[in-house]
XYZ file of C-alpha atoms in Angstrom:
328
model
C 16.796 3.657 -6.808
C 13.868 5.331 -8.471
C 11.200 2.992 -9.977
C 12.398 4.433 -13.679
C 15.963 3.959 -12.748
C 17.110 0.715 -13.911
C 19.503 -1.388 -11.343
C 23.094 -1.058 -11.815
C 24.170 -4.230 -13.683
C 27.672 -5.343 -12.411
C 29.932 -7.701 -14.543
C 28.390 -11.289 -14.633
C 29.380 -13.066 -12.088
C 28.663 -17.115 -11.624
C 26.834 -17.084 -8.332
C 27.662 -19.306 -5.557
C 25.357 -22.471 -5.313
C 22.614 -22.179 -2.726
C 23.116 -24.070 0.635
C 20.437 -26.033 2.089
C 18.516 -24.191 4.707
C 18.740 -25.502 8.419
C 14.792 -24.709 8.973
C 11.916 -26.607 7.772
C 9.033 -24.271 8.531
C 7.301 -24.986 4.873
C 8.097 -28.761 5.145
C 4.169 -29.724 5.685
C 3.813 -28.221 2.095
C 6.595 -30.026 0.409
C 8.945 -27.160 0.346
C 12.739 -27.258 0.406
C 14.433 -24.180 1.967
C 18.006 -22.901 0.693
C 20.248 -19.790 1.505
C 21.856 -18.131 -1.319
C 24.382 -15.467 -0.930
C 23.280 -12.306 -2.328
C 25.479 -9.497 -0.509
C 24.448 -11.611 2.568
C 22.370 -14.633 3.398
C 18.787 -14.655 1.405
C 16.595 -17.464 2.639
C 14.238 -18.942 -0.013
C 11.921 -21.968 -0.524
C 11.270 -24.126 -3.657
C 7.760 -25.990 -4.205
C 7.863 -29.310 -5.775
C 10.353 -31.419 -7.916
C 13.033 -29.549 -10.343
C 12.721 -32.151 -12.976
C 10.981 -31.829 -16.202
C 10.057 -28.040 -15.387
C 9.475 -26.661 -18.876
C 7.125 -23.613 -17.989
C 8.162 -20.003 -16.936
C 9.119 -19.991 -13.287
C 6.934 -18.475 -10.577
C 8.479 -16.132 -7.887
C 6.340 -15.388 -4.906
C 6.862 -12.152 -3.168
C 5.456 -11.573 0.301
C 4.309 -8.210 1.798
C 5.315 -6.182 5.078
C 5.481 -8.270 8.099
C 5.293 -11.605 5.733
C 7.517 -14.529 5.027
C 7.871 -17.520 2.457
C 5.181 -19.197 4.474
C 2.540 -16.754 2.879
C 2.638 -18.856 -0.338
C 2.530 -22.461 1.115
C -1.260 -22.841 0.452
C -0.998 -22.287 -3.084
C 2.611 -22.996 -4.244
C 2.558 -26.621 -4.571
C -0.579 -26.705 -6.709
C 1.298 -24.239 -8.860
C 4.459 -26.100 -9.091
C 3.267 -28.854 -11.800
C 5.608 -28.262 -14.669
C 7.427 -25.274 -13.458
C 9.389 -23.926 -10.763
C 7.644 -22.254 -8.083
C 9.775 -20.567 -5.359
C 9.277 -17.983 -2.537
C 11.997 -15.499 -1.035
C 12.105 -13.755 2.384
C 12.969 -10.206 1.865
C 15.556 -8.251 3.721
C 14.377 -7.988 7.203
C 11.491 -10.481 6.793
C 11.027 -14.270 7.621
C 14.486 -15.877 7.719
C 16.654 -13.014 5.809
C 18.393 -10.798 7.991
C 17.845 -7.221 7.633
C 18.887 -3.557 8.871
C 17.552 -0.196 8.321
C 19.560 0.356 5.363
C 18.537 -2.958 3.604
C 15.295 -3.386 4.194
C 13.714 -0.715 2.353
C 11.549 -0.929 -0.629
C 14.158 0.279 -2.825
C 16.712 -2.286 -1.431
C 14.458 -5.179 -1.428
C 13.633 -4.281 -5.206
C 17.196 -4.508 -6.003
C 17.265 -7.729 -4.107
C 14.412 -9.169 -6.208
C 16.285 -8.245 -9.432
C 19.559 -10.299 -8.067
C 17.158 -13.283 -7.081
C 15.358 -13.688 -10.497
C 18.655 -13.111 -12.286
C 21.072 -15.610 -9.948
C 18.868 -18.006 -8.736
C 15.720 -18.515 -10.643
C 17.004 -17.454 -14.141
C 14.737 -15.280 -16.318
C 12.306 -14.748 -17.474
C 9.918 -15.276 -14.759
C 6.103 -14.726 -13.498
C 6.002 -12.710 -10.237
C 3.248 -12.797 -7.755
C 3.392 -10.296 -5.207
C 1.158 -9.367 -2.100
C 0.828 -6.189 -0.525
C 4.412 -4.385 -0.292
C 5.527 -7.405 -2.481
C 3.075 -6.599 -5.126
C 4.567 -2.851 -5.196
C 8.300 -4.475 -5.362
C 6.973 -6.740 -8.104
C 5.949 -3.484 -10.023
C 9.074 -1.714 -9.497
C 11.015 -4.746 -10.792
C 8.834 -5.144 -13.642
C 9.054 -1.447 -14.677
C 12.982 -1.640 -14.050
C 13.819 -4.834 -15.784
C 10.727 -5.747 -18.233
C 13.047 -8.386 -19.943
C 12.927 -10.483 -16.822
C 9.039 -10.480 -16.293
C 6.659 -12.494 -18.693
C 3.597 -12.023 -16.231
C 2.708 -10.023 -13.213
C 0.107 -11.224 -10.692
C -0.789 -8.744 -7.929
C -2.519 -9.950 -5.042
C -3.842 -7.152 -2.616
C -1.109 -5.219 -3.637
C -0.008 -1.677 -1.820
C -1.966 1.310 -3.743
C -2.644 4.678 -3.036
C -5.585 5.309 -0.577
C -8.746 6.478 -1.888
C -9.723 9.865 -1.053
C -12.264 8.834 1.811
C -12.297 8.054 5.425
C -10.006 5.247 6.090
C -9.972 2.161 8.423
C -9.118 4.279 11.456
C -7.273 1.433 13.205
C -5.035 0.764 10.298
C -4.523 4.495 9.529
C -3.674 4.848 13.244
C -1.042 1.939 13.165
C 0.833 3.469 10.011
C 0.708 7.113 11.460
C 2.401 5.262 14.479
C 5.327 3.669 12.244
C 5.954 7.072 10.718
C 6.511 8.855 13.734
C 10.140 9.114 14.789
C 10.812 7.850 18.167
C 7.383 6.818 18.833
C 7.280 4.389 15.917
C 10.498 2.661 17.242
C 8.963 2.342 20.684
C 5.740 0.967 19.660
C 7.520 -1.581 17.126
C 10.041 -2.661 19.646
C 7.500 -3.469 22.394
C 5.229 -5.050 20.121
C 8.234 -7.441 19.071
C 9.711 -8.140 22.476
C 6.365 -8.104 24.566
C 3.756 -10.292 22.537
C 3.946 -14.168 22.565
C 4.329 -15.692 18.873
C 0.953 -17.045 19.674
C -0.492 -13.324 20.194
C 1.585 -11.732 17.221
C 0.249 -14.378 14.720
C -3.187 -14.161 15.952
C -3.347 -10.103 15.747
C -2.006 -10.622 12.032
C -5.061 -12.774 11.062
C -7.388 -10.596 13.037
C -6.060 -7.630 10.725
C -5.537 -9.239 7.527
C -8.376 -11.996 7.389
C -11.937 -10.968 6.772
C -12.899 -14.108 8.534
C -10.245 -15.443 10.867
C -11.922 -18.487 11.352
C -10.433 -19.507 7.854
C -6.835 -19.724 9.007
C -5.397 -23.043 8.275
C -4.292 -24.809 11.560
C -1.195 -26.006 10.144
C -0.311 -22.588 8.816
C -1.123 -21.255 12.204
C 1.128 -23.765 13.885
C 4.034 -22.961 11.344
C 3.579 -19.213 11.699
C 3.670 -19.184 15.363
C 7.095 -21.200 15.119
C 8.521 -19.010 12.661
C 7.742 -16.119 14.932
C 9.443 -17.781 17.981
C 12.439 -18.366 15.682
C 12.606 -15.016 14.733
C 12.441 -13.705 18.094
C 15.279 -16.183 19.313
C 17.396 -15.289 16.564
C 17.015 -11.525 16.553
C 15.672 -11.735 13.356
C 12.647 -9.397 14.290
C 14.371 -5.971 14.101
C 12.050 -3.052 14.746
C 14.657 -0.896 12.594
C 14.187 -3.257 9.665
C 10.243 -3.273 9.869
C 10.160 0.492 10.282
C 12.674 1.246 7.230
C 10.118 -1.037 5.145
C 7.029 0.446 6.292
C 8.407 4.096 6.127
C 9.648 3.486 2.589
C 6.199 1.800 1.451
C 4.300 4.765 2.621
C 6.621 7.143 0.587
C 6.213 5.291 -2.452
C 2.195 4.848 -2.060
C 2.015 8.428 -1.279
C 3.526 9.608 -4.301
C 0.125 8.967 -6.022
C 0.771 10.452 -9.517
C 3.947 9.091 -9.711
C 2.840 5.542 -8.577
C -0.010 5.467 -10.952
C 2.260 6.384 -13.851
C 4.684 3.527 -12.775
C 1.685 0.992 -12.928
C 0.388 2.388 -16.328
C 3.797 1.608 -17.804
C 3.942 -2.018 -17.212
C 3.888 -3.838 -20.322
C 3.717 -7.345 -19.295
C 0.270 -9.113 -18.659
C -1.108 -8.693 -15.219
C -3.770 -10.186 -13.096
C -5.040 -8.150 -10.231
C -6.597 -10.317 -7.208
C -8.263 -8.284 -4.194
C -10.532 -8.741 -1.485
C -13.513 -6.805 -1.091
C -13.197 -6.613 2.840
C -9.741 -5.841 2.647
C -8.804 -3.370 5.674
C -5.257 -2.381 4.479
C -6.027 -1.886 0.545
C -9.541 -0.888 0.326
C -11.686 -2.331 -2.612
C -11.751 1.313 -3.748
C -8.363 1.498 -4.455
C -8.393 -2.008 -6.396
C -11.293 -0.499 -8.472
C -9.460 2.728 -9.184
C -6.456 0.605 -10.211
C -8.471 -1.667 -12.392
C -10.164 1.528 -13.988
C -6.770 3.176 -14.732
C -5.359 -0.131 -16.262
C -8.078 -1.592 -18.192
C -5.487 -4.075 -20.021
C -5.261 -5.657 -16.608
C -7.441 -8.561 -15.750
C -9.310 -8.105 -12.420
C -10.850 -10.458 -10.009
C -12.340 -9.267 -6.636
C -13.375 -11.633 -4.253
C -16.268 -11.227 -2.048
C -15.758 -11.555 1.826
C -12.211 -11.794 1.694
C -9.503 -9.787 3.327
C -5.733 -8.811 2.514
C -4.354 -12.136 2.051
C -6.465 -14.070 -0.332
C -3.989 -16.856 -0.741
C -3.954 -17.761 2.927
C -7.917 -17.243 3.354
C -9.207 -18.718 0.436
C -6.279 -20.417 -1.315
C -8.384 -22.580 -3.351
C -10.077 -19.729 -5.119
C -6.759 -17.991 -5.883
C -5.112 -21.421 -6.959
C -8.231 -21.606 -9.771
C -7.904 -17.894 -10.671
C -4.269 -18.315 -11.267
C -4.485 -21.399 -13.122
C -6.966 -20.559 -15.443
C -5.032 -17.083 -16.130
C -1.753 -18.867 -16.789
C -3.445 -21.344 -19.130
C -5.097 -18.668 -21.087
C -1.779 -15.991 -20.991
C 1.156 -18.711 -21.361
C -0.625 -22.126 -22.087
C 0.808 -23.396 -18.869
C -0.060 -26.686 -17.496
C -3.314 -26.672 -15.531
C -2.757 -30.025 -13.579
């Protein structure tokens, strides 16, 4: 499915009610887990209570290698007066995935079904990294389902300058047939959950010391569960990363897609982001002057985990101005 090609709409079918999930990794933040059948099991969590929620729902969409846990430090505070949910995309978190289902294109289709059949529409999408790209694609494909779009360190075309060589080398390795499979498979099977989580923190945080201890514990437990249940599929991860690189590599088409977004957009980025350089964030802001942009100094690729209070304050202010949402 191309970004300007709307998803195929089947005849309306009443979705089956979600089932309570058997996992509780997000319980320390008051979130409840569910599994919905969307052509296979899809895990998601909901923050806060469902009663008296009058504002537009928020749907959080994680990035490459991420999960629902990526939103637990900001989700409860944004759930006052509205639904706030976070799903696990195909191949990540606790949603199974294969080479065929874990691409950016298929996960865009999953997001479409999720907002139509689980949360109801319209929604406010909040996407980080690959999840930002997927959220942009969905907003362009189905503009009637999105009232607002928040991009947190979204995947963007790289600037035309020397890259971070460690990051660039890693993605080049992912792209190479055979070598990518060997590299990811070894990383998934030979790393302890503790080491796997720490390496992600070291890459994605400007200051790894800011990692929340409870989130660190939950992330290690989730990584161990993925290894035990064989959710950590090298084929799924590589399908996602390779499709991500293909979309981002089509620079002109991607810039045009972003420019066609009509919903209000808030762009949040870290000035010390190694995966999405600040030059890319500033270029996106310059190309889209209608967007509101906030660059956080001394922050890396996952501001919602590294400086959650800053992100909560920024989001609440934007929501209040754009949608008269509750700021409780």
